Short mmCIF file of C-alpha atoms and ligand atoms in Angstrom, two decimals:
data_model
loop_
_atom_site.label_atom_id
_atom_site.label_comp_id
_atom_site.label_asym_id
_atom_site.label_seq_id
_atom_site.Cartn_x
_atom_site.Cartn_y
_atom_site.Cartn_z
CA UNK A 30 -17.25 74.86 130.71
CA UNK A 31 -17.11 71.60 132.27
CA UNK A 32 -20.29 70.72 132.75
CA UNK A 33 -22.66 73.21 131.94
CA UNK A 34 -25.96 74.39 133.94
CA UNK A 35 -28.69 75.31 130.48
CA UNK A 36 -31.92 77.51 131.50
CA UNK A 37 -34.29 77.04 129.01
CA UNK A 38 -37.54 79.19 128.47
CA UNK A 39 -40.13 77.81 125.98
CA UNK A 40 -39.34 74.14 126.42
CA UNK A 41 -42.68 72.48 126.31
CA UNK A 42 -42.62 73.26 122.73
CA UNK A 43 -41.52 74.13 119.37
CA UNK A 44 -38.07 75.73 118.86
CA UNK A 45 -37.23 75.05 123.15
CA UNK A 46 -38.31 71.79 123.34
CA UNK A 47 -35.95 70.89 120.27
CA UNK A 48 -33.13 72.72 121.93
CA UNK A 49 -33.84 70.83 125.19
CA UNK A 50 -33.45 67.15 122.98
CA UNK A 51 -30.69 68.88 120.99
CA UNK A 52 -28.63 69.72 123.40
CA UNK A 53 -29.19 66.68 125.68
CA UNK A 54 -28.46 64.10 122.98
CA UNK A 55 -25.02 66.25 122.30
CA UNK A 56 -23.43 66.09 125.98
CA UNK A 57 -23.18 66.22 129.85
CA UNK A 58 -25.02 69.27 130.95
CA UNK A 59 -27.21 70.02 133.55
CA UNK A 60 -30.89 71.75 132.66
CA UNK A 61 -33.77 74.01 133.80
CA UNK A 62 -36.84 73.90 131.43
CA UNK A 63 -39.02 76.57 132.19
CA UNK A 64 -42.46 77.12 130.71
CA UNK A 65 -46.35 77.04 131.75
CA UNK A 66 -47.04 73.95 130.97
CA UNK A 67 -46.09 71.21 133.62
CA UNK A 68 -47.02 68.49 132.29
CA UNK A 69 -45.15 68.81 129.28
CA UNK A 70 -42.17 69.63 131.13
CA UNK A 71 -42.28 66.99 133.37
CA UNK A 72 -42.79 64.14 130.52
CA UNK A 73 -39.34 65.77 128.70
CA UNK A 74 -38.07 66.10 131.63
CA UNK A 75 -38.58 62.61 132.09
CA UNK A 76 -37.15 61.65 128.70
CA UNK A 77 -34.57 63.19 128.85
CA UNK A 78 -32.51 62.11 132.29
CA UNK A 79 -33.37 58.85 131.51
CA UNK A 80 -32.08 58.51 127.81
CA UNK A 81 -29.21 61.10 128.75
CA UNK A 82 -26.39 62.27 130.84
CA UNK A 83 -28.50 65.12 132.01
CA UNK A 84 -30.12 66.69 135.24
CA UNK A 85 -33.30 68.06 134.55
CA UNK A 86 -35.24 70.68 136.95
CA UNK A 87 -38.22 72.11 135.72
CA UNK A 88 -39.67 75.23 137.03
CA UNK A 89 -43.59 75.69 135.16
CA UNK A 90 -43.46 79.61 134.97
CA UNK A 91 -45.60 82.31 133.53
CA UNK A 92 -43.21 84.79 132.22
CA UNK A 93 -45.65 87.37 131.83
CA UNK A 94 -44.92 88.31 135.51
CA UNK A 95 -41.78 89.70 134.86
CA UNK A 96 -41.32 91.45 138.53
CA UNK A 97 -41.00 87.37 139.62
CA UNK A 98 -38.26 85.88 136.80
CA UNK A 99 -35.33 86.17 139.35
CA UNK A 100 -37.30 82.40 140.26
CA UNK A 101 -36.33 81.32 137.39
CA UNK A 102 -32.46 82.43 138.18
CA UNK A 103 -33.23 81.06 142.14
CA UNK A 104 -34.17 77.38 140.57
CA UNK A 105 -30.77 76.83 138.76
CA UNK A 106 -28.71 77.90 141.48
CA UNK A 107 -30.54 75.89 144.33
CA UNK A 108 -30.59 72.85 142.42
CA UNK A 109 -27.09 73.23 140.58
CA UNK A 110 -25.00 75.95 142.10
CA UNK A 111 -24.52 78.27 139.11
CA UNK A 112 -25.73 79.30 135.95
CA UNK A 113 -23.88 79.28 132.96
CA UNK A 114 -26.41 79.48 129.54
CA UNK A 115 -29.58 81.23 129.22
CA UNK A 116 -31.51 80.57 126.04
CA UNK A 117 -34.80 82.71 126.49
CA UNK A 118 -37.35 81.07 123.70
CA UNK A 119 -40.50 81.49 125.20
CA UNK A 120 -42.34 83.90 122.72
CA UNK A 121 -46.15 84.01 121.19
CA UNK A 122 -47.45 86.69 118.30
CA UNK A 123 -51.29 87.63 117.48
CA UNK A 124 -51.34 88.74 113.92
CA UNK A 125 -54.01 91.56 113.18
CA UNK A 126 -53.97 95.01 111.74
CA UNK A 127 -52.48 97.54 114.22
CA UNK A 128 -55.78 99.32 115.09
CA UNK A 129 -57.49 96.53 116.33
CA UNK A 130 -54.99 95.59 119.21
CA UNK A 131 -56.84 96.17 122.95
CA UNK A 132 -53.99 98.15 125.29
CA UNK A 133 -54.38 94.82 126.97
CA UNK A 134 -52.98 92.25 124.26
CA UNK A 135 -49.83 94.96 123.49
CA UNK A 136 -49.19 95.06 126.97
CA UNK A 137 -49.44 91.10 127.16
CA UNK A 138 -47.36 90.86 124.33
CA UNK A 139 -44.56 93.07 125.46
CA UNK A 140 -44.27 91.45 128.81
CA UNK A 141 -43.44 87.98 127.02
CA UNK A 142 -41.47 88.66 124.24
CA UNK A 143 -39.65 91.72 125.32
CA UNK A 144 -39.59 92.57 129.04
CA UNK A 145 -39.56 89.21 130.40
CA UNK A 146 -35.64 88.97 128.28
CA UNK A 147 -34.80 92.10 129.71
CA UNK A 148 -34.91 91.14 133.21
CA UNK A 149 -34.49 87.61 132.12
CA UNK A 150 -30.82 89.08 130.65
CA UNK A 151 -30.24 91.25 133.90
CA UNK A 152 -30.40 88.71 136.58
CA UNK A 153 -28.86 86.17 134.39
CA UNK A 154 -25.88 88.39 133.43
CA UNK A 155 -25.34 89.68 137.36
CA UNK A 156 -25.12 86.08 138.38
CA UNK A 157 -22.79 85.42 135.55
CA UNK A 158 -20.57 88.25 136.07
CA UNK A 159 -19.93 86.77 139.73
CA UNK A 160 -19.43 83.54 138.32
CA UNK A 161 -16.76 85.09 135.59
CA UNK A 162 -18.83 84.19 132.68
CA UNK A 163 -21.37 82.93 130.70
CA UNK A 164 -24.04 83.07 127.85
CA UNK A 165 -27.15 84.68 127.15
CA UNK A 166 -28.90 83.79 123.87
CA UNK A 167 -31.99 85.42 122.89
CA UNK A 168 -34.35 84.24 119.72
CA UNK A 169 -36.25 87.32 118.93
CA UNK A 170 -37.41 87.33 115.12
CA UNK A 171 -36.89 88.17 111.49
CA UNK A 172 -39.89 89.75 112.40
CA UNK A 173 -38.22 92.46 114.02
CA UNK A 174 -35.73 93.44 111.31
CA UNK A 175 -38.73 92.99 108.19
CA UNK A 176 -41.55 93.87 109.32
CA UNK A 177 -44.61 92.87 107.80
CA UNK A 178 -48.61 93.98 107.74
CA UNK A 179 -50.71 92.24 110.38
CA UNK A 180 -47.85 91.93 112.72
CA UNK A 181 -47.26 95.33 114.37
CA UNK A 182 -47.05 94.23 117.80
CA UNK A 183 -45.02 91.36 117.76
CA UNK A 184 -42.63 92.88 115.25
CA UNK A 185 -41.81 95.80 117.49
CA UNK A 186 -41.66 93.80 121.05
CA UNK A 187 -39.35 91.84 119.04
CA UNK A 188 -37.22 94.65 117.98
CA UNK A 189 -37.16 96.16 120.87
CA UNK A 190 -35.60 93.08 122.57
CA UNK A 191 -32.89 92.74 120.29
CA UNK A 192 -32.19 96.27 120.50
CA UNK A 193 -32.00 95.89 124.00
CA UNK A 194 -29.54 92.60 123.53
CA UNK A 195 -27.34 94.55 121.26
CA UNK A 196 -26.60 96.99 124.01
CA UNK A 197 -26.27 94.85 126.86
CA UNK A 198 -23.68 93.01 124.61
CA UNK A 199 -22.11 96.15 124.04
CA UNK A 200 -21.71 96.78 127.75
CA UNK A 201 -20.36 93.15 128.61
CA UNK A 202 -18.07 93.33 126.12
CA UNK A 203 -15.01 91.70 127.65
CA UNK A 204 -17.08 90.72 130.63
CA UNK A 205 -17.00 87.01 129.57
CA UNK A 206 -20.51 87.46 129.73
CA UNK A 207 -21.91 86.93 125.83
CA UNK A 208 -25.02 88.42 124.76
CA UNK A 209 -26.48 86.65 121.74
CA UNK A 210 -29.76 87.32 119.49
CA UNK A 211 -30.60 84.46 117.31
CA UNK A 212 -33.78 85.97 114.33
CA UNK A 213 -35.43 83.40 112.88
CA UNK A 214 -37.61 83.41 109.84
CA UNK A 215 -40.60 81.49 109.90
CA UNK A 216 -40.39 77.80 111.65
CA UNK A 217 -43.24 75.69 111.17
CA UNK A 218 -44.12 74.95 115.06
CA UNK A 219 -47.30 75.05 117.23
CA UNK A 220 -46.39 78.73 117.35
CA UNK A 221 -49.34 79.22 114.60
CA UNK A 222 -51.97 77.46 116.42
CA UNK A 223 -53.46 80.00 118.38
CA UNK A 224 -55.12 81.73 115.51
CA UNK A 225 -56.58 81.28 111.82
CA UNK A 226 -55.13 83.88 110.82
CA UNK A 227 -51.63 82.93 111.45
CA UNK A 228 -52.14 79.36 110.42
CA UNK A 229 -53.41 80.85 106.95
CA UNK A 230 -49.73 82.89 107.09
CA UNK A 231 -47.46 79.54 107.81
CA UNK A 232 -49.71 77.99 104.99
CA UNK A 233 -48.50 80.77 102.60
CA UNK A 234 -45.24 80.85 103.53
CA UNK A 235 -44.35 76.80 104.11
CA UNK A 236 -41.92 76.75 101.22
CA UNK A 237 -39.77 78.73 102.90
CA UNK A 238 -40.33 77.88 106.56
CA UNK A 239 -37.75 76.04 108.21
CA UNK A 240 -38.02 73.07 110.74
CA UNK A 241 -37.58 73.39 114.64
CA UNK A 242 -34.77 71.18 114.64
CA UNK A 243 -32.59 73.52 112.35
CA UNK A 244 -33.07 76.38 114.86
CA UNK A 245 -32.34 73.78 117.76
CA UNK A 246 -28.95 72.51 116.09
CA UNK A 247 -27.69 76.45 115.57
CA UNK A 248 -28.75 77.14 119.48
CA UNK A 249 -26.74 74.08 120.57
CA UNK A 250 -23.90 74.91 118.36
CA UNK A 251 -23.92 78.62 120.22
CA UNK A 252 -24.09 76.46 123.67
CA UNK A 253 -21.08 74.42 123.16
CA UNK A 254 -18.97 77.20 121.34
CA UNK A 255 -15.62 78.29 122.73
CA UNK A 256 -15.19 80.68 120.64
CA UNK A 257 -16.86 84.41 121.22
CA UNK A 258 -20.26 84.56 119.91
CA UNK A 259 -21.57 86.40 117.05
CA UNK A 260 -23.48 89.49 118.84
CA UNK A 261 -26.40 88.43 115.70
CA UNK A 262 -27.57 85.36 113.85
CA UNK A 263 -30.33 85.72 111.11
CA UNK A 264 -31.95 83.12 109.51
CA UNK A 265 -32.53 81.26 106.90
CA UNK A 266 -29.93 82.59 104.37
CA UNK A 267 -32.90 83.97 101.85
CA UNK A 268 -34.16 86.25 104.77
CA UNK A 269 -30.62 87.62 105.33
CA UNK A 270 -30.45 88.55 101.93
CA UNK A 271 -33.38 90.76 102.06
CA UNK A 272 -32.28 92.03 105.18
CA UNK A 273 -29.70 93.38 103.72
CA UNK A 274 -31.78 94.53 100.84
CA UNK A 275 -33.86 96.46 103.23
CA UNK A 276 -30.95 98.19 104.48
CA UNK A 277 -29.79 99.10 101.24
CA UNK A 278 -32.77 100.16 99.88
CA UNK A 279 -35.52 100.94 102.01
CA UNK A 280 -37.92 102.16 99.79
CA UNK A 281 -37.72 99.52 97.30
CA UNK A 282 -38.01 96.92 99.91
CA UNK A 283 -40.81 98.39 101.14
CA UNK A 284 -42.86 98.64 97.76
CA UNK A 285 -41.27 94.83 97.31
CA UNK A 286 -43.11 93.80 100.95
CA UNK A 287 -46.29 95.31 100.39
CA UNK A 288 -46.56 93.64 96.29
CA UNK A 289 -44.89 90.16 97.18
CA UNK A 290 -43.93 90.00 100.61
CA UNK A 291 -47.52 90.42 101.69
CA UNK A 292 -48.41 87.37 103.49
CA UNK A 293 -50.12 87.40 106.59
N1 LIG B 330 -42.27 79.74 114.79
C1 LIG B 330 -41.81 80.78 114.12
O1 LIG B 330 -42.10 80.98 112.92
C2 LIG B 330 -40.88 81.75 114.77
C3 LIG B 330 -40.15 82.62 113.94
C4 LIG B 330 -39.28 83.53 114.51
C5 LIG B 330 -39.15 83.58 115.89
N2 LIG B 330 -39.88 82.71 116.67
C6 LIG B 330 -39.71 82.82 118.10
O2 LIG B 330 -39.23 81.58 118.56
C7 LIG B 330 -39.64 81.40 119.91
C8 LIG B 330 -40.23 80.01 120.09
O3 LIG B 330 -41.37 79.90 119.27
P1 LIG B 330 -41.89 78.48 118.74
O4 LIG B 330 -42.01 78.61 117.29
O5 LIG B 330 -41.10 77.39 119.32
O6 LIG B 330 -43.37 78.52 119.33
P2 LIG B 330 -44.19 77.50 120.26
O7 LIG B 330 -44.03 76.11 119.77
O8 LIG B 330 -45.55 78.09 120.36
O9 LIG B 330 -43.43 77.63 121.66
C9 LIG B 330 -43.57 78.78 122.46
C10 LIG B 330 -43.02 78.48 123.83
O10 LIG B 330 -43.17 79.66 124.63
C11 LIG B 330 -43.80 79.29 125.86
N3 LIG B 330 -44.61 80.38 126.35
C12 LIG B 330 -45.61 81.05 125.72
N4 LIG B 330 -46.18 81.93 126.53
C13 LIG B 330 -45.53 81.82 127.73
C14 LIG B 330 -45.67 82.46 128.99
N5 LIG B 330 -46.59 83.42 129.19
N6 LIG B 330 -44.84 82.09 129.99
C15 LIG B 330 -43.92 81.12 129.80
N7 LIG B 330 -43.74 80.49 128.64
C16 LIG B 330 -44.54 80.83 127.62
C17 LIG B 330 -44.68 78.10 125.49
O11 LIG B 330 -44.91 77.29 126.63
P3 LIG B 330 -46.27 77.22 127.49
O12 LIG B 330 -47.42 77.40 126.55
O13 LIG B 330 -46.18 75.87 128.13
O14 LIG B 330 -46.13 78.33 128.47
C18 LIG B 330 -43.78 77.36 124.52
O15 LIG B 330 -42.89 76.54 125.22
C19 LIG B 330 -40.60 82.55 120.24
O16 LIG B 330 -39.91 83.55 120.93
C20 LIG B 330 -40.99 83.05 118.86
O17 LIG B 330 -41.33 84.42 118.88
C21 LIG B 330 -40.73 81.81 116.14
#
């Protein structure tokens, strides 16, 4: 990649935003930030061109209307030609027991943290396949692979979009188009602001919790890679580890979650 054209969705905050400085203060590339938030966008936006060899478009976007994303793809090609790197961000939980969700807030939460990437991924990966390659990195969530009380919704929109990665990686393969899913554990971002419930649940869990800028530096290090992607990333190294503890022994890590892993 010469010169590379970087959608970004979630960049007025958190994990995106980070990626967005990251990634500008590493090389020549060429961006679209995407979020709701315009002002936000436009003041990075800002930032960024002028303390960086970067182009910056940004395109304020609700993802929740997921028949419309192909704007997204429409943005970065009328402004730069091509499209070589999606990293779709953009994500939001409510934590509550399972029986108190309305139809309304699952449906919500499905659009932006699971169908939005699916038709985020499709559009992206036909315009890549034209192109003869490219990248599409997904953060869904630790979430997905451990889940947890209180966070029934989320952890299955999440699951569901990295079971939906996994496949369309599996059907690229040898494409040149990548499909990556990058599972964070718990990063200590705005992300638990909407709610006292899940700022009570970052409280508990701070000693683990890693720092945006440690998610940004792994998503920039999957931008610039040359060589093939890993189809999975989980982190940090503690949560892989019980990962693979819940694999192994699914009961146990169940009885383990409920006793000590109970913290929402
Ligand atoms: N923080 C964590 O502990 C954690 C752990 C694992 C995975 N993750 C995942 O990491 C991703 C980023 O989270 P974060 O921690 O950086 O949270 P954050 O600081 O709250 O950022 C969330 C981003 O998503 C955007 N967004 C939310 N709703 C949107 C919508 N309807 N349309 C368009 N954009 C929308 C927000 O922008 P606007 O409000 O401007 O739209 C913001 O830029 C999410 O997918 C989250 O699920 C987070």
């Amino acid at each position: 990649m010469s010169k590379p054209v970087v959608l970004i969705t979630g960049a007025s905050s958190g994990i995106g935003e980070a990626t967005a400085r990251h990634l500008a203060q590493q090389g020549s590339l060429d961006l679209v930030l995407v979020a709701r938030n315009q002002q936000k966008l436009d003041q990075l936006a800002q930032e960024l061109s002028s303390e960086h060899a970067v182009d910056v478009v940004v395109h304020p976007f609700d993802l929740t209307q997921v028949d419309a994303i192909s704007e997204c793809l429409q943005v970065a090609l009328q402004h730069f030609g091509r499209l070589d790197v999606v990293l779709h961000v953009a994500g939001a939980a409510d934590f509550k027991a399972a029986l108190d969700f309305t139809p309304q807030e699952v449906e919500r939460e499905f659009q932006l943290n699971t169908l939005s990437g699916i038709r985020l991924s499709q559009v992206a990966a036909q315009q890549m396949l034209q192109q003869g390659g490219g990248k599409i990195i997904i953060v869904a969530s630790m979430s997905g692979k451990l889940p947890t009380p209180q966070s029934s919704v989320y952890a299955a929109s999440k699951s569901a979009m990295m079971t939906y990665a996994a496949v369309l990686g599996m059907e690229l393969e040898d494409s040149g188009v990548q499909v990556t899913v990058v599972n964070p554990g718990p990063v200590k971002t705005a992300f638990f602001d909407h709610s006292p419930a899940m700022q009570t649940y970052i409280q508990n869990v701070e000693r683990f919790a890693l720092e945006a800028h440690q998610v940004a530096k792994l998503l920039a290090e999957l931008v610039w890679q040359t060589k093939k992607l890993p189809y999975e990333v989980n982190l940090p190294f503690a949560m892989r580890l019980a990962y693979l503890g819940h694999r192994m022994c699914p009961r146990l890590a169940r009885w383990l979650t409920l006793r000590f892993a109970n913290f929402k």
